[in-house]
């Protein structure tokens, strides 16, 4: 079966693709080409499954290395950082001087995997122990010698040591999800094994006995990042498109250009001690050798890439913003394999030089002349066609398909608004008119009221001591707190409003000095709302269920001015009978429809302004939606995620591949309001299908942010 792309006039590429089949070079193959971030060639032939997957062996090395590229971009490492700094056990047996750059450039002196029994490959811990026991065969940094399998194990372990995640999790977070690679992994589920194209070999191939093992289900479930990748040509070419685009794909940043420049620059070269061939390598990628080579490069463009064991290649031409992945299923000897890859690359380059891709690349739709002036909703939202609001319909539909695919049977409500109008609402098994409990998404509304109270002079400063306004917060003795060991400590006396709303207060947290530790909490938020309401004479600890309360204050200050219709109520967790709920309990619980949530998002996007009325001080929104100084000064970079009541992306830690000006209100029960001022975009999930429980760095929270980025990235990408 052959699948053609939108291109109809590139007969040279099609002819070469077919010629290689007719000459018996392989029985199945796939070719993908991207130009300027858009796929322009998509050919598949010989696969029995409608959506085939291919084994690509060492072709996966650059994708594994890309996790460390991303960590380099965020300052977690330098190329000359010794690996032993992250992995102390690695530093034995003369390995203390081996750096990240040595591994990525195949010059660490650890090329041999012969000391690692194949039977131990499924046991990651055993493999790592074997590597720790290795001694370099050459002086690190002096000799290029291909690290065929050790490369992946070492790269993956370093990534895991830096992130605290499994390599699978780190790889998904840094590579597959940001780039939208939906069919790429280093292991595969049993249910997907039927999609994998079997490997065969030419008659000249020396060892036919290994084909069954290479193509086995057991092999496909062993994590070996240097050689176990299973993927599609589309995914690999798209990965290289982010390189050929110098760190961006369709304008969406993935890596800084400076990191791309370093990765693709020559870092080591010389006769490879493993093969005898002359090698030129960057950090995880190979540069062209002398012609003819698998990239058909003659030195007139910056090209990098990587092949996979006698079957395939992927590469990027940075001068042309051109990327290619060509995957076959038949093992060939070195020369016939190099020539089939070279011949295909040559016709692709010739098509590029003839500008054939320019005339056939799918063009972005022309922006409609319809009025897209930003508006404010009245009693209800205005709706508009996505095109009118500047969305590419095909890409927006892809976001919808992604949402449906990962949701399965779980209910969700998604609302997408741009320029003050609703572009799309996707509701599945969920009443669009129902009000949903906002949980911790309410923190962003609490923050908004605090900003108003400071602006109105009811509270003089966010740096004021909360106990000056609400002394009752200190009247929680041992045994009267929400759980064992939690009560008001003497140091809680110095807690400020800023620390409470920023979740750095340490309130009732033993051993946490105010302003020093980011620790997400609920009871500190309740104290905050009571203190603000008390400053307006709206809350009394002695009668917490009477009086107007913080909810009414929110109605007066925000809900009514923006014509919203949400409701609220007090709520408490089940507590022991000695707990002083009147002090730290009685959460103000907002109940909102997705349209009311979007209304709040639109207010925040406009820096607190609603149709000319400054509801929330703009200066407060500006500082609340950036990571707080307390967190920046006291927490490691991976925890630079929270401002004053908002999840903030200005440090590129929450959603690394989304715009840095984006921020969100998020809460348990899958409530999210994501705001991106640079795209004039608000996305609401209520419920989404994303877990929102556990500590910040728990598996649940990491999966939440991964899943959010998967949808949000696609919606952002759809903005034309």
XYZ file of C-alpha atoms in Angstrom:
720
model
C 0.000 0.000 0.000
C 1.268 3.482 -0.873
C 0.005 6.659 0.718
C 0.683 9.886 -1.138
C 1.058 13.300 0.386
C -0.603 16.466 -0.835
C 2.223 16.723 -3.373
C 1.359 15.512 -6.864
C 4.202 16.782 -9.031
C 7.231 15.365 -7.231
C 7.503 12.357 -9.495
C 11.259 12.034 -8.921
C 10.705 11.286 -5.241
C 7.907 8.827 -5.990
C 9.951 7.155 -8.738
C 12.956 6.707 -6.465
C 10.733 5.356 -3.715
C 9.255 2.793 -6.125
C 12.610 1.943 -7.755
C 14.077 0.782 -4.492
C 11.163 -1.606 -4.018
C 11.445 -2.972 -7.553
C 15.146 -3.682 -7.018
C 14.438 -5.613 -3.816
C 16.183 -3.255 -1.435
C 13.348 -3.661 1.078
C 9.779 -4.928 1.339
C 8.372 -2.078 3.421
C 9.349 1.576 3.762
C 8.128 4.988 4.857
C 9.278 8.464 3.839
C 8.348 11.807 5.413
C 9.621 15.253 4.465
C 8.942 18.531 6.257
C 9.605 21.963 4.749
C 9.312 25.114 6.865
C 7.549 23.140 9.584
C 4.921 21.624 7.274
C 4.808 18.032 6.053
C 5.122 17.940 2.270
C 5.806 14.249 1.591
C 4.167 11.227 3.230
C 4.798 7.853 1.569
C 4.251 4.378 3.038
C 4.406 1.072 1.202
C 4.505 -2.590 2.041
C 3.057 -2.449 5.553
C 0.151 -4.700 6.455
C -1.225 -2.397 9.124
C -3.008 0.839 8.183
C -0.950 2.742 10.777
C 2.415 0.979 10.750
C 5.268 1.464 13.185
C 8.926 0.848 12.385
C 11.945 -0.180 14.411
C 14.633 2.438 13.863
C 17.496 1.260 16.100
C 20.137 3.997 16.543
C 17.988 6.518 14.718
C 16.516 7.124 18.171
C 19.774 8.350 19.723
C 19.234 12.059 18.928
C 15.693 11.909 20.328
C 17.015 10.405 23.565
C 19.774 13.031 23.687
C 17.184 15.770 23.207
C 16.068 15.338 26.827
C 19.522 16.554 27.899
C 19.420 19.338 25.283
C 16.293 20.627 26.995
C 17.916 20.382 30.428
C 20.897 22.310 29.081
C 18.543 25.035 27.853
C 17.050 25.335 31.347
C 20.406 25.465 33.099
C 20.377 22.020 34.716
C 23.707 21.121 33.136
C 26.603 22.313 31.017
C 28.230 20.233 28.309
C 31.378 20.046 30.455
C 29.544 19.025 33.641
C 30.968 15.729 34.968
C 28.344 13.002 34.948
C 29.388 12.052 38.468
C 27.859 15.318 39.737
C 24.425 13.839 39.021
C 25.347 10.184 39.383
C 28.113 9.776 41.996
C 28.418 6.004 41.563
C 29.389 6.578 37.930
C 32.587 8.374 38.959
C 34.512 5.236 39.930
C 37.186 3.462 37.853
C 38.670 6.568 36.237
C 35.295 7.898 35.078
C 35.126 10.990 37.309
C 36.253 13.262 34.454
C 33.720 12.018 31.903
C 31.329 14.841 31.032
C 27.897 15.069 29.480
C 29.557 16.339 26.305
C 31.873 13.323 26.156
C 28.922 10.931 26.152
C 26.925 12.920 23.609
C 29.948 13.108 21.284
C 30.888 9.406 21.622
C 34.276 10.272 23.082
C 33.820 9.068 26.684
C 35.832 5.898 26.169
C 32.945 3.580 27.153
C 31.906 2.112 23.801
C 31.855 -1.556 24.726
C 28.686 -3.186 26.014
C 30.168 -6.693 25.886
C 30.504 -6.793 29.678
C 26.734 -6.405 30.044
C 24.986 -9.783 29.596
C 22.010 -9.635 27.245
C 19.959 -11.434 29.894
C 20.366 -8.344 32.110
C 19.010 -5.888 29.530
C 15.428 -6.007 30.898
C 16.710 -5.094 34.392
C 17.599 -1.383 34.359
C 19.274 -1.517 37.760
C 21.588 -4.332 36.711
C 22.549 -2.507 33.505
C 23.388 0.641 35.447
C 25.494 -1.344 37.904
C 27.459 -2.843 35.007
C 28.111 0.653 33.631
C 29.262 1.871 37.040
C 31.818 -0.962 37.020
C 33.227 -0.028 33.583
C 36.673 1.471 33.035
C 37.288 3.782 30.035
C 39.206 2.105 27.236
C 40.580 5.459 26.021
C 41.157 8.831 27.654
C 37.827 10.686 27.783
C 37.535 13.375 25.135
C 40.448 12.104 23.024
C 39.084 9.355 20.764
C 35.820 9.074 18.832
C 34.451 5.571 19.295
C 30.780 4.880 18.694
C 28.918 4.065 21.932
C 26.347 1.859 20.227
C 24.381 0.847 23.338
C 26.074 2.486 26.327
C 25.164 5.915 24.877
C 21.459 5.408 25.561
C 21.746 3.889 29.008
C 24.040 6.644 30.226
C 22.010 9.485 28.673
C 18.795 8.073 30.126
C 20.236 7.585 33.612
C 21.626 11.132 33.655
C 18.205 12.453 32.596
C 16.524 10.459 35.352
C 19.014 11.643 37.970
C 18.483 15.281 37.020
C 14.690 15.151 36.780
C 13.779 12.577 39.416
C 11.544 10.990 36.773
C 11.802 7.743 34.913
C 13.393 8.217 31.513
C 10.090 7.358 29.823
C 8.423 10.163 31.749
C 11.223 12.649 31.077
C 11.257 11.748 27.373
C 7.518 12.269 27.072
C 7.660 15.566 28.946
C 10.580 17.009 26.999
C 10.218 15.512 23.513
C 7.098 13.637 22.447
C 4.453 15.831 24.071
C 5.957 19.242 23.218
C 6.542 18.202 19.595
C 3.323 16.229 19.206
C 5.034 12.924 18.407
C 2.142 10.565 19.006
C 3.710 7.343 17.746
C 7.189 7.359 19.266
C 8.452 5.365 22.242
C 11.342 3.147 23.313
C 9.027 0.316 24.363
C 5.594 -0.691 23.137
C 2.415 -2.051 24.665
C 1.419 -5.584 23.719
C -1.818 -4.303 22.218
C 0.167 -2.159 19.741
C 2.647 -4.823 18.676
C 0.591 -5.785 15.615
C 1.392 -2.382 14.084
C 5.153 -3.030 14.069
C 6.668 -3.919 10.687
C 8.893 -7.034 10.963
C 12.586 -6.736 10.142
C 14.077 -8.899 7.389
C 17.479 -8.934 5.696
C 19.174 -9.138 2.333
C 20.765 -12.377 1.194
C 24.184 -10.860 1.837
C 23.427 -10.099 5.481
C 25.767 -12.177 7.564
C 23.597 -13.265 10.512
C 20.011 -14.228 9.654
C 19.551 -16.079 12.928
C 18.956 -12.882 14.917
C 15.985 -11.660 12.847
C 13.413 -13.439 14.970
C 14.808 -12.008 18.185
C 15.063 -8.486 16.729
C 11.425 -8.605 15.606
C 10.088 -10.237 18.777
C 7.564 -8.832 21.198
C 10.015 -9.430 24.038
C 12.646 -7.248 22.379
C 10.126 -4.446 21.820
C 9.429 -4.263 25.539
C 13.061 -3.792 26.634
C 14.022 -0.189 27.310
C 17.271 0.450 25.443
C 17.345 4.158 24.519
C 20.290 3.770 22.130
C 18.489 1.315 19.899
C 14.945 0.279 20.847
C 12.908 3.165 19.434
C 9.709 2.313 17.564
C 8.195 5.179 15.631
C 7.020 6.550 12.278
C 8.800 8.528 9.585
C 6.369 11.387 10.264
C 7.422 11.638 13.912
C 11.155 11.515 13.213
C 10.926 14.068 10.404
C 8.876 16.334 12.647
C 11.543 16.039 15.351
C 14.196 17.087 12.833
C 11.918 19.903 11.678
C 12.349 21.447 15.131
C 16.108 21.318 14.490
C 15.957 22.626 10.915
C 13.714 25.409 12.235
C 16.534 26.328 14.649
C 14.604 25.423 17.750
C 11.124 26.298 16.570
C 8.488 24.407 14.673
C 5.870 26.576 13.011
C 7.046 29.449 15.186
C 6.457 27.580 18.451
C 9.711 27.452 20.473
C 11.079 24.137 21.632
C 14.790 24.876 22.112
C 16.735 28.147 22.129
C 18.654 28.692 18.898
C 21.926 28.896 20.842
C 21.426 25.304 22.043
C 20.621 24.137 18.505
C 23.837 25.824 17.326
C 25.885 24.043 19.991
C 24.257 20.654 19.388
C 24.752 20.814 15.618
C 28.344 22.117 15.711
C 31.298 19.796 15.246
C 32.352 18.582 18.694
C 34.604 15.627 17.881
C 36.003 13.917 14.782
C 38.452 11.304 13.650
C 38.679 7.690 12.545
C 36.090 5.838 14.611
C 37.896 3.266 16.717
C 34.846 1.008 16.502
C 34.304 0.932 12.723
C 37.339 2.575 11.150
C 35.099 5.055 9.340
C 35.818 8.750 9.711
C 33.295 10.229 12.137
C 32.175 13.803 12.674
C 29.792 14.291 15.578
C 27.940 17.009 17.447
C 26.108 16.508 20.743
C 23.953 13.481 19.957
C 23.856 13.970 16.179
C 26.181 13.076 13.318
C 27.543 15.540 10.791
C 28.049 14.445 7.172
C 31.121 12.466 6.223
C 32.673 12.859 2.789
C 30.284 12.297 -0.152
C 28.441 10.161 -0.942
C 26.743 10.090 2.463
C 23.259 9.234 3.704
C 22.237 12.930 3.690
C 23.432 13.553 0.098
C 25.278 16.503 1.599
C 28.218 17.975 -0.295
C 29.148 20.585 2.277
C 26.962 23.381 0.906
C 24.484 23.344 3.811
C 24.496 22.707 7.547
C 23.115 19.194 7.899
C 22.907 16.880 10.899
C 21.171 13.589 11.488
C 21.526 9.977 12.488
C 21.017 6.580 10.933
C 19.677 3.344 12.366
C 21.235 -0.092 11.999
C 21.516 -0.740 8.253
C 17.928 0.379 7.581
C 17.124 4.063 7.977
C 18.148 7.695 8.385
C 16.759 11.005 9.607
C 18.277 14.426 9.040
C 17.802 18.176 9.072
C 19.168 20.801 6.689
C 19.265 23.989 8.734
C 19.988 26.272 5.784
C 16.855 25.069 3.980
C 14.545 24.362 6.968
C 14.164 20.892 5.460
C 13.847 17.662 7.429
C 13.639 14.053 6.285
C 13.051 10.595 7.727
C 13.431 7.530 5.528
C 12.810 4.155 7.182
C 13.067 0.709 5.609
C 12.663 -2.766 7.068
C 15.476 -4.697 5.356
C 18.944 -4.956 6.814
C 21.537 -4.258 4.124
C 25.319 -4.304 4.114
C 27.008 -0.949 4.633
C 27.489 0.148 1.011
C 24.059 -0.781 -0.444
C 22.370 0.714 2.602
C 24.341 3.957 2.342
C 23.571 4.236 -1.359
C 19.797 3.695 -1.070
C 19.629 6.353 1.667
C 21.899 8.660 -0.342
C 19.874 8.248 -3.536
C 16.632 9.107 -1.775
C 18.216 12.105 -0.055
C 19.611 13.276 -3.396
C 16.227 13.459 -5.150
C 14.749 15.226 -2.113
C 17.510 17.827 -2.239
C 16.990 18.260 -5.981
C 13.278 18.857 -5.406
C 14.182 21.385 -2.733
C 16.519 23.240 -5.084
C 13.847 23.263 -7.781
C 11.457 24.926 -5.289
C 8.959 22.114 -5.771
C 8.134 22.045 -2.084
C 7.354 25.769 -2.001
C 4.499 25.449 -4.466
C 2.974 22.416 -2.805
C 3.452 23.007 0.885
C 0.113 23.415 2.573
C -0.295 27.139 3.074
C -1.801 28.673 6.155
C -5.271 30.026 5.438
C -5.447 33.723 4.778
C -6.766 35.663 7.735
C -10.404 36.563 7.243
C -11.220 40.230 6.890
C -14.094 39.765 9.327
C -13.912 42.069 12.326
C -11.802 40.414 15.045
C -11.774 43.381 17.405
C -11.473 42.256 20.994
C -14.801 42.429 22.818
C -16.202 41.865 26.296
C -19.085 39.464 26.835
C -22.407 40.923 27.902
C -24.808 38.715 29.827
C -23.661 35.952 27.533
C -20.693 35.289 25.303
C -20.615 36.044 21.615
C -19.657 33.127 19.403
C -17.745 33.189 16.117
C -16.392 30.781 13.549
C -12.852 29.650 14.411
C -11.552 31.065 11.111
C -12.916 34.472 12.010
C -10.917 34.341 15.222
C -7.722 33.317 13.457
C -7.672 29.547 13.928
C -6.485 27.019 11.382
C -9.470 24.640 11.229
C -7.386 21.553 10.481
C -5.081 22.151 13.427
C -7.932 22.996 15.786
C -9.661 19.786 14.745
C -6.458 17.914 15.594
C -6.624 19.402 19.102
C -10.190 18.123 19.372
C -9.167 14.658 18.216
C -6.323 14.609 20.718
C -8.698 15.552 23.522
C -11.169 12.829 22.554
C -8.428 10.237 22.196
C -6.864 10.745 25.615
C -10.235 11.204 27.343
C -11.621 7.818 26.363
C -14.934 7.505 28.203
C -14.204 10.244 30.760
C -16.446 13.330 30.658
C -15.004 16.717 29.779
C -15.906 20.300 28.889
C -13.473 22.369 26.861
C -14.086 26.020 25.949
C -11.748 27.999 23.680
C -12.120 31.786 23.474
C -10.136 34.316 21.482
C -10.590 38.062 20.944
C -13.391 37.871 23.539
C -15.527 35.414 21.552
C -16.033 31.682 21.866
C -14.393 29.773 19.037
C -15.195 26.247 20.186
C -16.928 24.305 22.948
C -16.405 20.562 23.199
C -18.700 18.838 25.688
C -18.677 15.085 26.245
C -20.960 13.434 28.778
C -21.036 16.682 30.726
C -23.794 19.296 31.047
C -22.416 22.596 29.647
C -24.766 24.597 31.867
C -23.833 22.841 35.119
C -21.783 24.646 37.750
C -18.615 22.861 38.862
C -16.717 23.188 42.141
C -13.511 25.131 41.448
C -11.355 23.673 44.235
C -7.851 25.207 44.133
C -8.637 27.094 40.947
C -10.298 29.460 43.441
C -6.858 30.540 44.660
C -6.521 32.793 41.616
C -9.801 34.507 42.509
C -8.640 34.846 46.126
C -5.506 36.527 44.775
C -7.618 38.939 42.741
C -9.572 40.021 45.816
C -6.340 40.514 47.762
C -5.086 42.822 45.012
C -8.315 44.811 45.209
C -8.134 45.049 49.017
C -4.573 46.410 48.830
C -5.543 48.884 46.107
C -8.471 50.109 48.192
C -6.232 50.549 51.251
C -8.169 48.093 53.393
C -4.935 46.131 53.556
C -1.910 48.397 53.338
C 0.523 46.011 51.644
C 0.945 42.393 50.578
C 3.939 42.396 52.928
C 1.816 43.195 55.982
C 1.635 40.593 58.745
C -1.609 38.663 58.439
C -1.866 38.364 62.235
C -2.260 42.151 62.444
C -5.570 41.774 60.577
C -6.568 38.307 61.766
C -4.906 37.453 65.109
C -7.132 34.392 65.462
C -4.860 32.555 63.028
C -2.360 32.091 65.869
C -4.989 30.697 68.242
C -4.648 27.057 67.149
C -2.967 25.037 69.876
C -1.507 21.562 69.562
C -4.393 19.118 69.027
C -6.636 21.836 67.563
C -5.204 21.816 64.027
C -6.510 19.944 60.989
C -4.343 16.871 61.618
C -1.753 15.544 64.015
C 1.328 17.761 64.262
C -0.353 20.728 62.604
C -1.036 23.802 64.715
C 0.015 27.459 64.877
C 3.748 27.714 65.554
C 5.372 30.846 67.006
C 7.092 31.623 63.690
C 3.655 31.817 62.020
C 3.355 35.227 63.671
C 5.489 36.760 60.882
C 3.537 35.314 57.927
C 2.602 37.945 55.329
C -0.288 38.108 52.882
C 2.182 37.625 50.041
C 3.496 34.413 51.569
C 0.006 33.042 52.114
C -1.235 33.641 48.566
C 2.105 32.416 47.167
C 1.946 29.148 49.143
C 5.261 29.879 50.846
C 3.899 30.735 54.303
C 4.618 27.486 56.139
C 1.392 28.032 58.103
C 0.959 25.153 60.564
C 3.802 23.349 58.729
C 6.459 22.168 61.218
C 9.958 23.355 60.386
C 8.986 25.616 57.475
C 10.229 29.167 57.841
C 7.803 31.698 56.284
C 8.777 32.661 52.752
C 11.322 29.857 52.259
C 9.460 26.769 51.039
C 6.879 26.378 48.268
C 4.282 24.065 49.780
C 0.849 24.036 48.188
C -1.861 24.155 50.866
C -5.541 24.712 51.557
C -5.778 25.861 55.169
C -3.453 28.801 54.583
C -5.830 29.937 51.835
C -8.751 29.815 54.262
C -6.839 31.994 56.726
C -6.099 34.398 53.870
C -9.768 34.733 52.890
C -10.845 35.157 56.512
C -8.216 37.848 57.070
C -9.320 39.783 53.982
C -13.004 39.410 54.831
C -12.285 40.462 58.430
C -10.597 43.624 57.184
C -13.926 44.443 55.476
C -15.845 43.399 58.666
C -17.406 40.472 56.778
C -16.111 37.484 58.794
C -16.066 36.569 62.485
C -14.380 33.432 63.781
C -16.981 33.150 66.542
C -19.806 32.998 63.971
C -18.249 31.700 60.727
C -21.553 30.692 59.124
C -23.170 34.065 59.658
C -22.477 37.363 58.000
C -21.664 38.167 54.416
C -18.340 36.315 54.234
C -15.638 36.249 51.591
C -18.006 34.876 48.955
C -20.189 37.964 49.149
C -17.090 40.155 48.962
C -16.203 38.396 45.709
C -19.713 39.015 44.394
C -19.385 42.734 45.091
C -15.868 43.183 43.791
C -15.729 40.847 40.763
C -18.794 38.776 39.925
C -21.274 41.621 39.554
C -18.963 44.044 37.670
C -18.262 41.431 34.965
C -21.871 40.164 34.681
C -20.966 36.664 35.860
C -23.488 34.250 37.357
C -21.509 31.882 39.560
C -22.578 30.856 43.050
C -20.579 30.017 46.154
C -20.873 28.224 49.457
C -18.815 27.458 52.535
C -17.276 24.003 52.788
C -15.224 21.999 55.277
C -13.249 18.794 55.285
C -14.246 16.189 57.842
C -12.289 17.098 60.984
C -11.919 15.815 64.508
C -14.202 17.553 67.002
C -11.361 19.554 68.621
C -10.331 21.228 65.362
C -10.795 25.004 65.338
C -12.622 25.141 62.036
C -13.765 28.696 62.632
C -10.125 29.795 62.399
C -8.731 27.802 59.485
C -11.787 26.111 57.958
C -14.810 27.340 56.013
C -13.423 27.366 52.501
C -15.172 29.704 50.096
C -16.149 27.292 47.330
C -17.083 28.813 43.962
C -19.416 26.945 41.621
C -18.924 28.008 37.993
C -19.957 27.037 34.507
C -17.207 26.819 31.925
C -18.443 30.142 30.488
C -18.072 31.844 33.874
C -14.589 30.396 34.155
C -13.758 31.798 30.729
C -15.093 35.156 31.898
C -12.565 35.148 34.737
C -9.838 34.175 32.283
C -10.763 37.042 29.990
C -10.652 39.468 32.955
C -7.151 38.262 33.884
C -5.965 38.331 30.273
C -6.959 41.995 30.120
C -4.928 42.751 33.258
C -8.037 43.156 35.387
C -9.835 45.512 32.999
C -13.427 44.799 31.959
C -14.717 46.945 29.132
C -12.935 50.046 30.411
C -13.495 49.431 34.129
C -10.410 48.452 36.123
C -11.876 45.689 38.299
C -8.539 44.302 39.528
C -5.400 46.482 39.650
C -3.298 45.808 36.541
C -0.100 46.001 38.570
C -1.337 43.213 40.811
C -2.123 40.921 37.863
C 1.307 41.658 36.408
C 3.161 40.487 39.522
C 0.738 37.715 40.508
C 1.145 35.946 37.159
C 4.934 35.677 37.364
C 6.886 33.290 39.574
C 7.291 34.873 42.999
C 10.631 36.123 44.267
C 10.319 33.825 47.308
C 10.283 30.766 45.053
C 12.956 32.095 42.692
C 15.311 32.769 45.605
C 14.756 29.599 47.625
C 13.644 26.776 45.348
C 15.427 24.864 42.547
C 14.542 25.815 38.944
C 12.163 22.909 38.390
C 9.929 24.371 41.125
C 9.841 27.852 39.602
C 6.201 27.455 38.714
C 3.989 29.570 40.984
C 3.278 33.226 41.479
C 0.722 34.822 43.784
C -2.227 32.481 43.378
C -1.482 31.497 39.755
C 0.540 28.794 38.019
C 3.028 30.795 35.934
C 5.089 29.857 32.893
C 7.473 32.844 32.745
C 10.313 30.509 33.768
C 9.201 27.875 31.197
C 8.853 25.214 33.901
C 5.112 24.469 34.010
C 4.568 24.005 30.259
C 8.075 24.208 28.759
C 6.913 24.421 25.143
C 4.099 26.940 25.571
C 4.366 30.746 25.498
C 6.106 32.135 28.545
C 3.455 34.735 29.247
C 0.836 32.024 29.808
C -0.553 31.309 33.270
C -3.429 29.377 34.807
C -5.855 28.871 37.622
C -5.960 25.133 38.340
C -7.803 22.962 40.810
C -8.683 19.400 41.728
C -11.646 17.916 39.939
C -9.946 18.874 36.684
C -10.709 22.590 36.724
C -8.342 24.748 34.676
C -8.414 28.268 33.247
C -5.392 28.742 30.980
C -4.636 32.288 29.825
C -2.186 33.322 27.093
C -2.085 37.110 26.551
C 0.314 36.950 23.585
C -2.224 34.822 21.684
C -5.259 36.660 23.117
C -6.449 33.208 24.091
C -8.304 31.574 26.983
C -8.823 27.807 27.285
C -11.098 26.346 29.960
C -11.262 22.714 31.066
C -14.111 21.924 33.448
C -13.775 19.087 33.923
C -10.793 18.231 31.787
C -9.593 14.667 32.075
C -6.461 15.522 33.992
C -5.650 14.522 37.536
C -4.924 17.380 39.942
C -3.999 15.810 43.241
C -0.874 14.983 45.159
C 2.217 17.072 45.790
C 3.595 19.382 43.120
C 6.234 16.886 42.029
C 4.043 13.799 42.454
C 3.379 11.509 39.509
C -0.215 12.730 39.413
C 0.717 16.408 39.130
C 3.394 15.730 36.523
C 0.890 13.781 34.430
C -1.584 16.644 34.844
C 0.835 19.177 33.404
C 1.866 16.784 30.625
C -1.738 16.222 29.597
C -2.576 19.905 29.773
C 0.397 20.760 27.590
C -0.675 18.158 25.049
C -4.008 19.896 24.517
C -2.899 23.484 25.054
C 0.037 23.117 22.699
C -2.264 21.942 19.935
C -4.727 24.778 20.527
C -1.900 27.333 20.546
C -0.454 25.775 17.395
C -3.856 26.212 15.707
C -3.673 29.996 16.119
C -2.759 31.306 12.674
